[in-house]
Amino acid sequence: MPFVYKDVDKLINQPLAGSGTCVDIIKTYVPGLQGKPTTVWRAGENVMEAGSRIRKGTAIATFEHGRYPRRDHDNHAAIVVRVMGSGIWVADQWAGDAKRQYIGLRLIRVPAPHNQRNADGSFKRPSDNALAFYVIEK
């Protein structure tokens, strides 16, 4: 079951949620995931494969082996604004972006084929690779 925040459009340009990390936007706003640790998150459907079936406001993240990787980089969480063939428009935030101290609108693109996956099959630059995002379930 996907978790959906229906007022995603109202988040754009609002102050950063929580400490400003990407997961804090999910933990602050998305019903059913509010205050829940990322250890309970599981990978649902791949966002790009599901395409237009993904509802606006759906919570998404990058996953490895079905779990959210808790690292300082190369993982991300966001809320879907729109899915299209070339990528995903999301509402997201980055604690490390000193220039952007608000929740923003961002296009996460599908990279060119040679930039999609590493030799071991893992995603290259998953935070910026639309193919690496899955619906958050628990």
mmCIF file of N, CA and C in Angstrom, residues 5 9 16 24-25 29 33 46 54-55 68 72 75 77 79 82 103-105 122 127:
data_model
loop_
_atom_site.group_PDB
_atom_site.id
_atom_site.type_symbol
_atom_site.label_atom_id
_atom_site.label_comp_id
_atom_site.label_asym_id
_atom_site.label_seq_id
_atom_site.Cartn_x
_atom_site.Cartn_y
_atom_site.Cartn_z
ATOM 1 N N TYR A 5 0.706 11.842 0.488
ATOM 2 C CA TYR A 5 0.454 13.155 1.088
ATOM 3 C C TYR A 5 -0.272 13.987 0.033
ATOM 4 N N ASP A 9 1.582 19.903 -3.383
ATOM 5 C CA ASP A 9 1.827 21.195 -4.036
ATOM 6 C C ASP A 9 2.050 22.316 -3.022
ATOM 7 N N LEU A 16 12.374 23.932 5.379
ATOM 8 C CA LEU A 16 12.779 22.529 5.477
ATOM 9 C C LEU A 16 12.078 21.850 6.645
ATOM 10 N N ASP A 24 13.264 13.469 6.357
ATOM 11 C CA ASP A 24 12.413 14.251 7.256
ATOM 12 C C ASP A 24 11.164 14.786 6.577
ATOM 13 N N ILE A 25 11.204 15.017 5.269
ATOM 14 C CA ILE A 25 9.989 15.457 4.576
ATOM 15 C C ILE A 25 8.933 14.340 4.623
ATOM 16 N N TYR A 29 5.440 14.782 6.980
ATOM 17 C CA TYR A 29 4.189 15.056 6.280
ATOM 18 C C TYR A 29 3.361 13.851 5.855
ATOM 19 N N LEU A 33 3.535 7.320 7.771
ATOM 20 C CA LEU A 33 4.995 7.273 7.894
ATOM 21 C C LEU A 33 5.515 8.351 8.844
ATOM 22 N N ASN A 46 8.469 -0.193 -8.527
ATOM 23 C CA ASN A 46 9.412 0.741 -9.126
ATOM 24 C C ASN A 46 8.618 1.878 -9.763
ATOM 25 N N ILE A 54 1.316 5.737 -10.502
ATOM 26 C CA ILE A 54 1.779 6.333 -9.252
ATOM 27 C C ILE A 54 1.000 7.624 -9.010
ATOM 28 N N ARG A 55 0.334 7.699 -7.867
ATOM 29 C CA ARG A 55 -0.480 8.873 -7.546
ATOM 30 C C ARG A 55 0.385 10.051 -7.108
ATOM 31 N N TYR A 68 15.798 0.618 2.775
ATOM 32 C CA TYR A 68 16.357 1.953 2.583
ATOM 33 C C TYR A 68 17.777 1.976 3.135
ATOM 34 N N ASP A 72 25.124 8.582 4.295
ATOM 35 C CA ASP A 72 25.178 10.039 4.161
ATOM 36 C C ASP A 72 25.012 10.511 2.717
ATOM 37 N N ASN A 75 21.598 7.960 -1.490
ATOM 38 C CA ASN A 75 20.252 7.479 -1.199
ATOM 39 C C ASN A 75 19.373 8.720 -1.056
ATOM 40 N N ALA A 77 14.981 10.253 -0.528
ATOM 41 C CA ALA A 77 13.539 10.081 -0.356
ATOM 42 C C ALA A 77 12.861 11.376 -0.794
ATOM 43 N N ILE A 79 8.689 13.096 -2.401
ATOM 44 C CA ILE A 79 7.253 12.926 -2.623
ATOM 45 C C ILE A 79 6.968 13.240 -4.089
ATOM 46 N N ARG A 82 4.810 14.367 -10.144
ATOM 47 C CA ARG A 82 4.374 13.841 -11.450
ATOM 48 C C ARG A 82 5.414 12.863 -11.978
ATOM 49 N N ILE A 103 11.783 23.481 0.959
ATOM 50 C CA ILE A 103 11.356 22.313 0.194
ATOM 51 C C ILE A 103 11.193 22.769 -1.253
ATOM 52 N N GLY A 104 11.783 22.037 -2.171
ATOM 53 C CA GLY A 104 11.775 22.458 -3.562
ATOM 54 C C GLY A 104 11.137 21.452 -4.501
ATOM 55 N N LEU A 105 10.955 21.893 -5.723
ATOM 56 C CA LEU A 105 10.457 21.061 -6.811
ATOM 57 C C LEU A 105 11.659 20.707 -7.676
ATOM 58 N N SER A 122 24.077 -2.368 -9.685
ATOM 59 C CA SER A 122 23.541 -1.311 -8.825
ATOM 60 C C SER A 122 23.363 -0.030 -9.647
ATOM 61 N N SER A 127 20.519 8.843 -6.189
ATOM 62 C CA SER A 127 19.751 10.027 -5.776
ATOM 63 C C SER A 127 19.312 10.877 -6.958
#
